[in-house]
Coordinates of C-alpha atoms in Angstrom, one line a residue:
Chain A
M171 CA 54.3 -2.0 35.3
N172 CA 50.9 -1.7 36.2
Y173 CA 50.5 0.4 39.2
F174 CA 46.8 -0.2 39.9
D175 CA 44.2 -2.6 39.8
L176 CA 40.9 -3.1 41.7
D177 CA 41.6 -6.6 43.0
G178 CA 40.5 -6.8 46.5
I179 CA 39.1 -3.2 46.5
T180 CA 35.5 -2.5 47.6
T181 CA 34.2 1.0 48.1
P182 CA 32.0 1.7 51.4
I183 CA 28.3 2.0 51.8
T184 CA 27.3 4.7 53.9
S185 CA 23.8 5.4 55.3
L186 CA 22.0 8.7 55.4
T187 CA 19.1 9.4 57.6
F188 CA 16.4 11.5 56.1
P189 CA 13.9 12.5 58.7
E190 CA 12.0 14.2 56.2
L191 CA 11.3 11.2 54.2
N192 CA 11.2 8.9 57.3
M193 CA 13.9 6.8 55.5
E194 CA 17.4 5.9 55.5
I195 CA 19.2 6.3 52.1
H196 CA 22.4 4.1 51.5
V197 CA 25.2 5.6 49.3
K198 CA 27.6 3.4 47.6
R199 CA 30.7 5.6 47.6
D200 CA 32.4 4.9 44.2
D201 CA 34.0 8.4 44.4
L202 CA 36.1 6.8 47.2
L203 CA 37.6 4.3 44.9
P204 CA 41.2 4.9 45.8
F205 CA 42.7 6.1 42.3
S206 CA 42.2 9.5 40.6
F207 CA 39.2 10.6 42.7
G208 CA 37.4 7.2 41.8
G209 CA 34.1 7.5 40.2
N210 CA 32.3 5.1 37.6
K211 CA 34.5 6.1 34.9
V212 CA 37.7 4.9 36.7
R213 CA 36.0 1.5 36.7
I214 CA 35.1 1.8 32.9
A215 CA 38.5 3.0 31.8
L216 CA 40.2 -0.1 33.5
E217 CA 37.7 -2.2 31.1
F218 CA 38.8 -0.3 28.1
L219 CA 42.3 -0.8 28.9
N220 CA 41.8 -4.7 29.7
D221 CA 40.3 -5.0 26.4
M222 CA 43.1 -2.9 24.8
R223 CA 45.7 -5.5 26.2
A224 CA 43.4 -8.6 25.5
K225 CA 43.4 -7.2 21.7
G226 CA 47.1 -6.9 21.8
K227 CA 47.2 -3.2 21.5
N228 CA 49.5 -0.9 23.1
C229 CA 48.2 2.5 22.9
L230 CA 44.8 4.0 23.7
I231 CA 42.7 6.4 21.7
G232 CA 39.8 8.1 24.0
Y233 CA 37.1 10.2 22.5
G234 CA 35.8 12.9 24.8
N235 CA 35.5 16.7 26.1
P236 CA 39.2 17.0 28.4
R237 CA 36.9 18.1 31.0
S238 CA 34.8 15.0 31.5
N239 CA 35.4 12.5 34.2
L240 CA 36.0 9.5 31.7
S241 CA 39.0 11.7 29.8
R242 CA 40.7 12.3 33.3
A243 CA 40.3 8.5 34.2
L244 CA 41.6 7.2 30.9
A245 CA 44.5 9.7 31.1
N246 CA 45.4 8.7 34.5
L247 CA 45.2 5.0 34.1
C248 CA 47.3 5.2 31.2
A249 CA 49.9 7.1 32.9
S250 CA 49.9 4.7 35.6
Q251 CA 50.3 1.8 33.2
G252 CA 52.8 3.3 31.0
V253 CA 50.5 3.3 27.9
P254 CA 50.4 6.2 25.7
C255 CA 47.1 8.0 25.6
K256 CA 45.4 10.1 22.7
L257 CA 42.4 12.0 23.3
L258 CA 40.0 13.0 20.4
A259 CA 38.1 16.1 21.7
P260 CA 35.1 17.5 20.0
S261 CA 35.6 21.5 19.3
E262 CA 33.9 23.5 21.9
E263 CA 30.2 24.8 20.9
H264 CA 30.5 28.0 22.8
G265 CA 33.6 30.0 21.9
G266 CA 36.8 29.7 23.9
F267 CA 37.8 26.7 25.9
I268 CA 37.0 26.6 29.5
E269 CA 39.6 25.1 31.8
T270 CA 38.5 22.8 34.6
A271 CA 39.8 20.8 37.3
N272 CA 39.6 17.6 35.0
S273 CA 41.2 19.5 31.9
R274 CA 44.0 20.6 34.1
L275 CA 44.5 17.0 35.3
V276 CA 44.5 15.8 31.8
A277 CA 46.8 18.4 30.5
S278 CA 49.2 17.4 33.4
L279 CA 48.9 13.5 32.4
N280 CA 50.9 13.9 29.1
T281 CA 47.6 13.2 27.2
E282 CA 47.9 14.1 23.5
V283 CA 44.8 16.1 22.7
F284 CA 43.3 16.3 19.0
R285 CA 40.6 18.6 18.4
C286 CA 37.8 17.3 15.8
E287 CA 34.6 18.5 14.7
K288 CA 31.6 16.7 16.1
Y289 CA 30.4 15.8 12.6
E290 CA 33.7 14.5 11.3
V291 CA 34.9 11.9 14.1
A292 CA 35.5 9.1 11.7
P293 CA 38.2 10.9 9.8
A294 CA 39.6 12.0 12.8
V295 CA 39.9 8.6 14.4
D296 CA 41.5 7.4 11.2
A297 CA 44.0 10.4 11.3
V298 CA 44.9 9.4 14.7
T299 CA 45.2 6.0 14.2
E300 CA 47.4 6.5 11.3
Q301 CA 49.9 9.0 13.3
C302 CA 50.0 6.1 16.3
R303 CA 51.0 3.5 13.7
N304 CA 53.7 6.3 12.4
E305 CA 54.8 6.4 16.1
G306 CA 55.4 2.5 15.8
L307 CA 52.0 2.1 18.1
D308 CA 49.3 -0.4 17.8
P309 CA 46.4 1.8 18.6
Y310 CA 43.0 0.9 20.2
Y311 CA 40.1 3.2 20.1
I312 CA 37.8 2.8 22.9
Y313 CA 34.3 3.0 21.3
G314 CA 35.5 0.3 18.4
D315 CA 35.6 1.0 14.7
R316 CA 36.0 4.7 13.0
Y317 CA 32.0 4.9 13.5
G318 CA 32.1 4.2 17.2
K319 CA 30.5 0.8 16.7
G320 CA 31.5 -2.5 18.1
N321 CA 32.7 -1.9 21.4
E322 CA 29.6 -1.5 23.2
A323 CA 29.8 -4.4 25.4
V324 CA 33.1 -3.7 26.8
P325 CA 32.1 -0.4 29.3
V326 CA 29.0 -2.5 30.4
R327 CA 31.5 -5.2 32.1
A328 CA 32.5 -2.5 34.6
Y329 CA 29.0 -2.5 36.8
A330 CA 28.1 -5.9 35.8
K331 CA 31.0 -6.9 37.9
S332 CA 30.7 -4.2 40.5
Y333 CA 27.1 -5.1 41.0
R334 CA 28.5 -8.1 42.8
E335 CA 29.4 -5.7 45.7
I336 CA 25.8 -4.6 46.2
A337 CA 24.1 -7.8 45.4
D338 CA 24.1 -8.8 49.0
G339 CA 22.4 -5.5 50.1
E340 CA 19.0 -6.6 48.5
Y341 CA 17.7 -3.1 47.8
D342 CA 14.3 -2.3 46.8
Y343 CA 15.7 0.3 44.3
I344 CA 19.0 1.4 43.3
F345 CA 19.2 5.0 41.8
L346 CA 22.0 6.5 39.5
P347 CA 22.9 9.4 37.4
T348 CA 22.7 8.2 33.8
G349 CA 24.4 9.8 31.1
T350 CA 25.7 7.5 28.4
G351 CA 23.8 4.8 30.0
M352 CA 27.1 2.3 30.4
T353 CA 26.8 2.1 34.1
Q354 CA 23.2 1.7 34.4
S355 CA 23.6 -1.3 31.5
G356 CA 26.1 -2.8 33.8
L357 CA 23.9 -2.8 36.9
I358 CA 21.1 -4.4 34.8
A359 CA 23.4 -7.0 33.3
G360 CA 24.8 -7.8 37.0
A361 CA 21.2 -7.9 38.4
L362 CA 20.1 -10.2 35.5
E363 CA 23.1 -12.6 36.1
C364 CA 22.8 -12.4 39.8
G365 CA 19.0 -12.8 40.1
G366 CA 18.5 -9.3 41.6
K367 CA 15.0 -8.0 41.7
E368 CA 15.6 -4.7 42.5
K369 CA 14.3 -1.5 40.5
I370 CA 17.1 0.0 38.8
I371 CA 16.3 3.6 38.4
G372 CA 18.5 6.0 36.1
I373 CA 17.9 9.6 36.7
S374 CA 18.8 11.0 33.5
V375 CA 21.5 13.8 33.2
A376 CA 21.7 14.3 29.5
R377 CA 18.9 12.4 27.2
N378 CA 15.1 12.0 27.4
K379 CA 13.9 9.0 28.5
E380 CA 13.4 7.2 25.2
K381 CA 16.7 7.7 23.8
A382 CA 18.3 7.0 27.3
E383 CA 16.3 3.5 27.4
A384 CA 17.1 2.9 23.8
V385 CA 21.0 3.1 24.3
I386 CA 20.7 1.0 27.3
E387 CA 18.8 -1.6 25.2
R388 CA 21.6 -1.7 22.7
S389 CA 24.5 -2.1 25.5
V390 CA 22.8 -4.6 27.4
T391 CA 22.0 -6.6 24.4
A392 CA 25.6 -6.3 23.1
Y393 CA 26.9 -7.4 26.5
F394 CA 24.6 -10.6 26.6
A395 CA 25.2 -11.2 22.9
E396 CA 28.9 -11.5 23.7
Q397 CA 28.1 -14.8 25.7
G398 CA 25.8 -16.0 23.3
K399 CA 22.8 -15.0 25.1
A400 CA 19.6 -12.8 24.2
F401 CA 18.3 -10.1 26.5
T402 CA 14.7 -10.1 26.6
D403 CA 14.1 -8.4 30.1
R404 CA 13.4 -5.0 28.7
D405 CA 10.9 -4.1 31.5
R406 CA 14.2 -3.8 33.7
I407 CA 15.3 -0.9 31.9
C408 CA 13.7 2.5 33.5
V409 CA 15.3 5.9 32.7
E410 CA 13.4 8.9 34.3
D411 CA 13.9 12.3 32.5
D412 CA 11.7 14.5 34.8
W413 CA 14.6 15.8 36.6
L414 CA 17.1 16.6 33.7
C415 CA 16.4 20.1 34.0
G416 CA 16.7 21.1 30.5
E417 CA 19.9 19.5 29.2
Y418 CA 23.2 18.0 30.0
G419 CA 25.1 20.8 32.3
L420 CA 22.2 22.7 33.1
Y421 CA 21.0 23.0 36.9
D422 CA 18.6 25.1 38.9
A423 CA 18.0 26.2 42.6
E424 CA 16.6 22.8 43.5
I425 CA 19.5 21.2 42.4
E426 CA 21.8 23.6 44.0
Q427 CA 19.5 23.0 47.5
T428 CA 20.2 19.3 47.3
I429 CA 24.0 19.9 47.0
D430 CA 24.2 22.0 49.8
L431 CA 22.1 19.7 52.1
A432 CA 24.1 16.9 51.0
F433 CA 27.3 18.5 52.2
H434 CA 26.3 20.4 55.1
R435 CA 24.2 17.6 56.6
Y436 CA 26.2 14.4 55.7
G437 CA 29.5 15.8 54.2
L438 CA 28.9 14.4 51.0
P439 CA 30.2 16.1 48.1
L440 CA 27.7 16.1 45.0
D441 CA 28.0 17.9 41.6
P442 CA 25.3 19.8 39.8
T443 CA 26.0 17.9 36.5
Y444 CA 25.9 14.3 37.7
T445 CA 25.4 13.1 41.1
G446 CA 23.8 16.4 42.6
K447 CA 21.1 16.3 39.7
A448 CA 20.6 12.6 40.0
F449 CA 20.2 12.7 43.8
R450 CA 17.7 15.6 43.6
G451 CA 15.8 13.4 41.3
M452 CA 15.9 10.6 43.5
L453 CA 14.3 12.5 46.3
E454 CA 11.5 13.6 44.1
Y455 CA 10.8 10.3 42.8
I456 CA 10.5 8.9 46.7
R457 CA 8.3 11.8 47.3
R458 CA 6.0 11.4 44.2
N459 CA 6.0 7.7 44.5
S460 CA 5.1 7.7 48.6
L461 CA 7.8 5.4 49.1
Q462 CA 8.2 3.7 52.6
N463 CA 9.5 1.0 53.9
K464 CA 11.8 0.4 51.1
K465 CA 15.8 -0.1 51.1
I466 CA 17.2 2.5 48.7
L467 CA 20.6 2.6 47.6
F468 CA 22.0 5.6 45.6
L469 CA 25.3 4.9 43.5
H470 CA 27.9 8.0 44.0
T471 CA 29.4 8.0 40.4
G472 CA 32.1 10.3 41.5
G473 CA 33.3 13.6 39.9
T474 CA 35.0 15.2 42.7
P475 CA 36.7 17.6 40.5
L476 CA 33.3 19.0 39.5
F477 CA 32.4 19.6 42.9
F478 CA 35.7 22.0 43.2
D479 CA 34.8 23.6 40.1
Y480 CA 31.3 24.3 41.2
L481 CA 32.5 25.5 44.7
A482 CA 35.0 27.9 42.7
S483 CA 32.2 29.1 40.2
K484 CA 29.8 29.8 42.9
S485 CA 32.4 32.1 44.7
E486 CA 33.0 33.8 41.6
K487 CA 29.2 34.4 41.1
N488 CA 29.1 35.9 44.6
G489 CA 31.5 38.3 43.5
D490 CA 34.1 37.2 46.0
Chain B
M193 CA 20.1 14.5 65.4
N194 CA 23.8 13.3 64.8
Y195 CA 24.2 12.6 61.1
F196 CA 27.7 11.1 61.0
D197 CA 30.0 9.2 63.2
L198 CA 32.9 6.6 62.8
D199 CA 31.1 3.5 64.3
G200 CA 32.0 0.6 61.8
I201 CA 33.9 2.8 59.2
T202 CA 37.8 1.9 58.4
T203 CA 39.7 3.3 55.6
P204 CA 41.3 1.3 52.9
I205 CA 45.0 0.6 52.8
T206 CA 46.6 0.5 49.3
S207 CA 50.2 -0.4 48.2
L208 CA 52.1 1.4 46.0
T209 CA 55.2 -0.1 44.1
F210 CA 58.3 1.8 44.1
P211 CA 60.8 0.0 41.7
E212 CA 63.2 2.6 42.3
L213 CA 63.3 1.9 45.8
N214 CA 62.9 -1.9 45.5
M215 CA 60.0 -1.3 48.0
E216 CA 56.3 -1.2 48.5
I217 CA 54.7 1.8 50.5
H218 CA 51.5 1.1 51.8
V219 CA 49.2 4.1 52.3
K220 CA 46.4 4.6 54.8
R221 CA 43.9 6.4 53.0
D222 CA 42.4 8.7 55.4
D223 CA 41.5 11.2 53.0
L224 CA 38.9 8.4 51.8
L225 CA 37.0 8.7 55.3
P226 CA 33.7 9.4 54.1
F227 CA 32.6 12.7 55.5
S228 CA 33.9 16.0 54.3
F229 CA 36.9 14.8 52.4
G230 CA 38.1 13.1 55.5
G231 CA 41.6 13.3 56.7
N232 CA 43.0 13.4 60.2
K233 CA 41.3 16.7 61.2
V234 CA 37.7 14.9 60.9
R235 CA 38.7 12.4 63.3
I236 CA 40.2 15.2 65.6
A237 CA 37.0 17.3 65.3
L238 CA 34.7 14.2 66.3
E239 CA 36.8 14.0 69.5
F240 CA 36.3 17.9 70.4
L241 CA 32.7 17.4 69.6
N242 CA 32.3 14.2 71.7
D243 CA 34.3 16.3 74.4
M244 CA 32.0 19.0 74.0
R245 CA 29.0 16.8 74.8
A246 CA 30.6 15.1 77.8
K247 CA 30.9 18.3 79.3
G248 CA 27.4 19.1 78.8
K249 CA 28.2 22.1 76.4
N250 CA 26.3 23.0 73.3
C251 CA 28.0 25.5 71.1
L252 CA 31.6 25.0 69.6
I253 CA 34.4 27.5 69.6
G254 CA 37.0 26.8 67.2
Y255 CA 40.6 28.5 66.6
G256 CA 42.0 28.4 63.1
N257 CA 42.4 30.1 60.0
P258 CA 39.3 29.5 57.7
R259 CA 41.6 27.8 55.2
S260 CA 42.7 25.0 57.2
N261 CA 41.5 21.3 57.2
L262 CA 40.5 21.6 61.0
S263 CA 38.3 24.8 60.3
R264 CA 36.5 23.1 57.5
A265 CA 35.9 19.7 59.7
L266 CA 34.8 21.5 62.6
A267 CA 32.2 23.7 60.6
N268 CA 31.0 20.7 58.8
L269 CA 30.6 18.3 61.8
C270 CA 28.8 21.2 63.5
A271 CA 26.6 21.6 60.6
S272 CA 26.0 17.8 60.6
Q273 CA 25.2 17.7 64.2
G274 CA 23.2 21.1 64.5
V275 CA 25.6 22.5 66.8
P276 CA 26.4 26.3 66.5
C277 CA 29.8 26.7 65.5
K278 CA 32.1 30.1 65.8
L279 CA 35.5 30.4 64.7
L280 CA 38.2 32.6 66.0
A281 CA 40.7 33.2 63.0
P282 CA 44.0 34.9 63.2
S283 CA 44.0 38.0 61.0
E284 CA 46.0 37.8 58.0
E285 CA 49.7 38.5 58.1
H286 CA 50.3 39.0 54.3
G287 CA 47.5 41.7 53.6
G288 CA 44.2 40.7 52.1
F289 CA 42.1 37.7 52.6
I290 CA 43.0 34.6 50.1
E291 CA 40.1 32.3 49.3
T292 CA 40.6 28.9 49.1
A293 CA 38.3 25.8 48.7
N294 CA 38.4 25.2 52.6
S295 CA 37.6 28.7 53.2
R296 CA 34.6 28.7 50.6
L297 CA 33.3 25.6 52.5
V298 CA 33.9 27.3 55.8
A299 CA 31.6 30.3 54.7
S300 CA 29.0 27.9 53.2
L301 CA 28.6 26.1 56.4
N302 CA 26.9 28.8 58.4
T303 CA 30.2 29.2 60.7
E304 CA 30.3 32.7 62.3
V305 CA 34.0 33.9 61.9
F306 CA 35.7 36.4 64.2
R307 CA 38.9 38.0 63.7
C308 CA 41.5 38.5 66.1
E309 CA 45.2 39.0 66.4
K310 CA 47.4 36.3 67.1
Y311 CA 48.6 38.1 70.4
E312 CA 45.2 38.8 71.9
V313 CA 43.7 35.5 71.5
A314 CA 42.7 35.3 75.2
P315 CA 40.6 38.3 75.3
A316 CA 38.9 37.3 71.9
V317 CA 37.9 33.8 73.6
D318 CA 36.4 35.8 76.1
A319 CA 34.5 38.1 73.7
V320 CA 33.1 35.2 71.6
T321 CA 32.4 32.9 74.9
E322 CA 30.5 36.3 76.3
Q323 CA 28.5 36.4 73.1
C324 CA 27.7 32.6 72.8
R325 CA 26.2 33.3 76.6
N326 CA 24.1 36.3 75.5
E327 CA 22.6 34.0 72.7
G328 CA 21.6 31.7 75.4
L329 CA 24.4 29.2 74.5
D330 CA 26.6 27.2 76.6
P331 CA 29.9 27.2 74.8
Y332 CA 33.1 25.0 74.5
Y333 CA 36.4 26.2 73.3
I334 CA 38.3 23.4 71.7
Y335 CA 41.9 24.1 73.2
G336 CA 40.4 24.6 76.7
D337 CA 40.8 27.8 78.6
R338 CA 41.4 31.5 77.2
Y339 CA 45.0 30.6 76.9
G340 CA 44.4 27.6 75.1
K341 CA 45.5 25.1 78.0
G342 CA 43.7 22.2 79.4
N343 CA 42.4 20.0 76.3
E344 CA 45.6 18.8 75.3
A345 CA 44.6 15.0 75.7
V346 CA 41.4 15.3 73.6
P347 CA 42.6 15.6 70.3
V348 CA 45.3 12.9 70.9
R349 CA 42.4 10.5 71.2
A350 CA 41.9 10.5 67.7
Y351 CA 44.9 8.6 66.6
A352 CA 45.3 6.7 69.8
K353 CA 41.9 4.8 68.9
S354 CA 42.9 5.1 65.0
Y355 CA 46.1 3.2 65.6
R356 CA 44.1 0.3 66.1
E357 CA 43.2 0.2 62.5
I358 CA 46.7 -0.4 61.5
A359 CA 48.2 -2.4 64.3
D360 CA 47.6 -5.7 62.6
G361 CA 49.8 -4.4 59.8
E362 CA 53.2 -5.0 61.7
Y363 CA 54.9 -2.2 59.8
D364 CA 58.5 -1.5 60.8
Y365 CA 57.7 2.4 59.9
I366 CA 54.7 4.4 60.3
F367 CA 55.6 7.9 58.4
L368 CA 53.1 11.1 58.5
P369 CA 53.3 14.8 58.2
T370 CA 53.5 16.4 61.6
G371 CA 52.3 20.1 62.2
T372 CA 50.5 20.5 65.4
G373 CA 51.5 17.1 66.7
M374 CA 48.1 15.9 67.3
T375 CA 48.0 12.9 65.2
Q376 CA 51.7 11.8 65.5
S377 CA 51.0 12.1 69.5
G378 CA 47.7 10.0 68.9
L379 CA 49.8 7.2 67.0
I380 CA 52.7 7.2 69.8
A381 CA 49.9 6.7 72.4
G382 CA 48.0 4.0 70.5
A383 CA 51.3 2.3 69.8
L384 CA 52.1 2.1 73.5
E385 CA 48.8 0.7 74.8
C386 CA 49.0 -1.9 71.6
G387 CA 52.6 -2.8 72.5
G388 CA 53.2 -1.8 68.7
K389 CA 57.3 -1.8 68.2
E390 CA 57.3 0.4 64.7
K391 CA 59.1 3.4 64.3
I392 CA 56.8 6.2 64.0
I393 CA 58.4 9.3 62.2
G394 CA 56.7 12.7 61.7
I395 CA 58.1 14.7 58.8
S396 CA 57.7 18.3 60.0
V397 CA 55.6 20.6 57.8
A398 CA 55.7 23.4 60.3
R399 CA 58.1 23.5 63.1
N400 CA 61.9 22.7 63.8
K401 CA 62.6 19.1 65.2
E402 CA 63.2 20.5 68.9
K403 CA 59.9 22.3 69.0
A404 CA 57.9 19.7 67.3
E405 CA 59.2 16.9 69.6
A406 CA 58.4 19.0 72.9
V407 CA 54.9 19.6 72.0
I408 CA 54.1 15.8 71.2
E409 CA 56.0 15.1 74.5
R410 CA 53.3 17.6 76.3
S411 CA 50.4 15.9 74.4
V412 CA 51.2 12.4 74.8
T413 CA 51.9 13.1 78.6
A414 CA 48.3 14.9 78.9
Y415 CA 46.7 11.8 77.4
F416 CA 48.6 9.5 79.7
A417 CA 47.8 11.8 82.7
E418 CA 44.2 11.5 82.1
Q419 CA 44.4 7.4 82.9
G420 CA 46.6 8.4 85.7
K421 CA 49.7 6.7 84.0
A422 CA 52.9 8.3 83.1
F423 CA 54.7 8.7 79.8
T424 CA 58.2 7.5 80.0
D425 CA 59.0 6.5 76.6
R426 CA 60.2 9.7 75.2
D427 CA 62.4 8.0 72.9
R428 CA 59.5 6.8 70.7
I429 CA 59.1 10.5 69.7
C430 CA 60.8 11.2 66.4
V431 CA 60.2 14.4 64.2
E432 CA 62.5 15.0 61.0
D433 CA 62.8 18.7 59.9
D434 CA 65.2 18.3 57.1
W435 CA 62.4 18.3 54.4
L436 CA 60.5 21.4 56.0
C437 CA 61.6 23.6 53.2
G438 CA 61.8 26.7 55.0
E439 CA 58.5 26.9 56.8
Y440 CA 54.9 26.0 56.8
G441 CA 53.3 26.3 53.3
L442 CA 56.6 26.8 51.6
Y443 CA 57.5 24.1 48.8
D444 CA 59.9 23.5 46.3
A445 CA 60.4 21.6 42.7
E446 CA 61.0 18.4 44.5
I447 CA 57.8 18.7 46.4
E448 CA 56.3 19.5 43.4
Q449 CA 57.6 16.4 41.4
T450 CA 56.7 14.0 44.0
I451 CA 53.1 15.3 43.8
D452 CA 53.3 14.9 40.1
L453 CA 54.6 11.3 40.6
A454 CA 52.1 10.2 43.1
F455 CA 49.1 11.5 41.1
H456 CA 50.6 10.2 37.6
R457 CA 51.5 6.7 38.6
Y458 CA 49.2 5.7 41.6
G459 CA 46.3 8.3 41.1
L460 CA 47.0 9.6 44.4
P461 CA 46.4 13.2 45.4
L462 CA 48.9 14.9 47.7
D463 CA 49.2 18.8 48.5
P464 CA 52.4 20.8 49.0
T465 CA 51.6 21.8 52.4
Y466 CA 51.1 18.7 54.4
T467 CA 51.0 15.2 52.5
G468 CA 53.2 16.0 49.5
K469 CA 55.9 17.7 51.7
A470 CA 55.8 14.7 54.0
F471 CA 55.9 12.0 51.2
R472 CA 58.7 13.5 49.7
G473 CA 60.6 13.7 53.1
M474 CA 59.7 9.9 53.7
L475 CA 61.2 9.0 50.1
E476 CA 64.4 11.0 50.9
Y477 CA 64.5 9.1 54.5
I478 CA 64.1 5.7 52.7
R479 CA 67.0 6.6 50.5
R480 CA 69.3 8.2 53.2
N481 CA 69.0 5.4 55.5
S482 CA 69.2 2.5 52.9
L483 CA 66.0 1.1 54.1
Q484 CA 65.3 -2.3 52.4
N485 CA 63.0 -5.2 53.5
K486 CA 61.0 -3.0 55.8
K487 CA 57.2 -2.8 55.7
I488 CA 56.3 0.7 55.5
L489 CA 53.2 2.8 56.1
F490 CA 52.4 6.2 55.1
L491 CA 49.4 7.7 56.6
H492 CA 47.7 10.1 54.4
T493 CA 46.1 12.7 56.5
G494 CA 43.9 14.1 54.0
G495 CA 43.5 17.7 52.2
T496 CA 41.7 17.0 49.2
P497 CA 40.6 20.6 49.2
L498 CA 44.3 21.9 49.1
F499 CA 44.9 19.6 46.1
F500 CA 42.2 21.3 44.0
D501 CA 43.7 24.9 45.3
Y502 CA 47.1 23.7 44.1
L503 CA 46.0 22.5 40.7
A504 CA 44.2 26.0 40.0
S505 CA 47.5 27.8 41.3
K506 CA 49.9 25.8 38.8
S507 CA 47.5 26.8 36.3
E508 CA 47.6 30.4 37.0
K509 CA 51.2 30.4 37.2
N510 CA 51.4 29.0 33.6
G511 CA 49.2 32.0 32.5
D512 CA 46.2 29.7 31.5

């Protein structure tokens, strides 16, 4: 039984008035995708599950921190579709395990978590694969082979499809948070397929510009290679790392102010790791480049559980 | 500046397959209303703000616990519209103040909270009104006069309007959580105005059947009285209290199992106080009455912050 698919589901686009920029900002609310608090990772996790089925497999092996949105989306979709889910989780760098809303949800969703060191993922993939086979299962590792190669095109499909939901908007700019680059790669692929001319600007939340753009180039190339096509429009790739704020997970007072403004004025939840960091970067980009009379879309990539973690952590800091 | 209104916004209706009931259950996802985690209280709070403006006032006085969904919705809409917001909050019955996601949000939204005893609300309304006037403001108390009378029709408008979003569905049954009865009153009023014939069944989360139905009768009567009409269809009022689970806020293992099932299978967040309690009641009602071949809608009235409170509390109970 498959209890959820995306057929016929679109997410709303709301419009936020920014008088200080003399501008409207449209927000594609993928956080309102009606499954597991939505977000880009629900669309991407669905592509992995579809690919697993297409390859005749019956058990999914994920890789990621149980605190991540992808881990939660994979765990929930597997639970929804009755697919056994195993999660390879990198050991914690900074001492003990920190519990968050996502990790609590992953734990509640009957996902079997295997810890491994970051430098020995390949043998860990082998070991979990072996265990699945001993359980009579035929496993699928989301990232391809034991070295995490071969499946680069699959997550790109999510936003190549989803781009069609925004194509009619004829935006001048699309901004989004860019981490692994899977979502931005999909938007670029979708725009090329649909003839979209907008600038697609990823605000990096994890990597420097060079590295982030190189990963996107590989992903989009893999996506088109599947169709026997070459990807030659490298100038469509743009990641800005000026608002990375050090590294993944770090944030500053300006990001916090952006989160406050978005919630107070627009009832819009943002989190400091992805959407809040990227929204702040977008506002700065607009100011720096004096953009006017442009139609701008921000892709809200979800992460509602992170908003509530942030809310609780602020309260703890205040000694409440 | 008004940064949010409902013009052109509809929430999705998703369909959940329940093989054990041989039935589909449609869910109106008002939790996905794109402002402040949505829910019925956002629609109701908007009606209070519209009424405040219609009456030429410029400051809102609410009444309720800062942990409530209504307090959060009022505080956020006031912040969004630049309207000063004062909240009369009943003193805690059970000792110290318990912080929750809603109370944290209310605190962050610049809402001035005044504590009062439940048996002396009227003088507290007077005192806050006086203070507002001293600040040069012209205040509006959401519930009417100092005794909380006179504004019964206003919150009913929210779901009398919103009923039109579901009228085309031609449902046989609409189920929803019923607390104060404002939402159910609105649905009944809307159905009468649109000629809807479905059964509208409130699963009580707070009051016994008799008291809950009497409050709804007064509210719907007030709504139609504003239009110079009589409300005579008292047989349209139905509240079931068999699944109240003692009193407001209490829940049992069956409600917890319902919440688990809804999230695991459908990625649908429910909370133990409102939607989880009501969803469980609906499932039992369907079984008890052997409903088959009926088209059923569940109105998800929101409360995402309560889902995350519940998630954190479960984790604390487990000693994590």
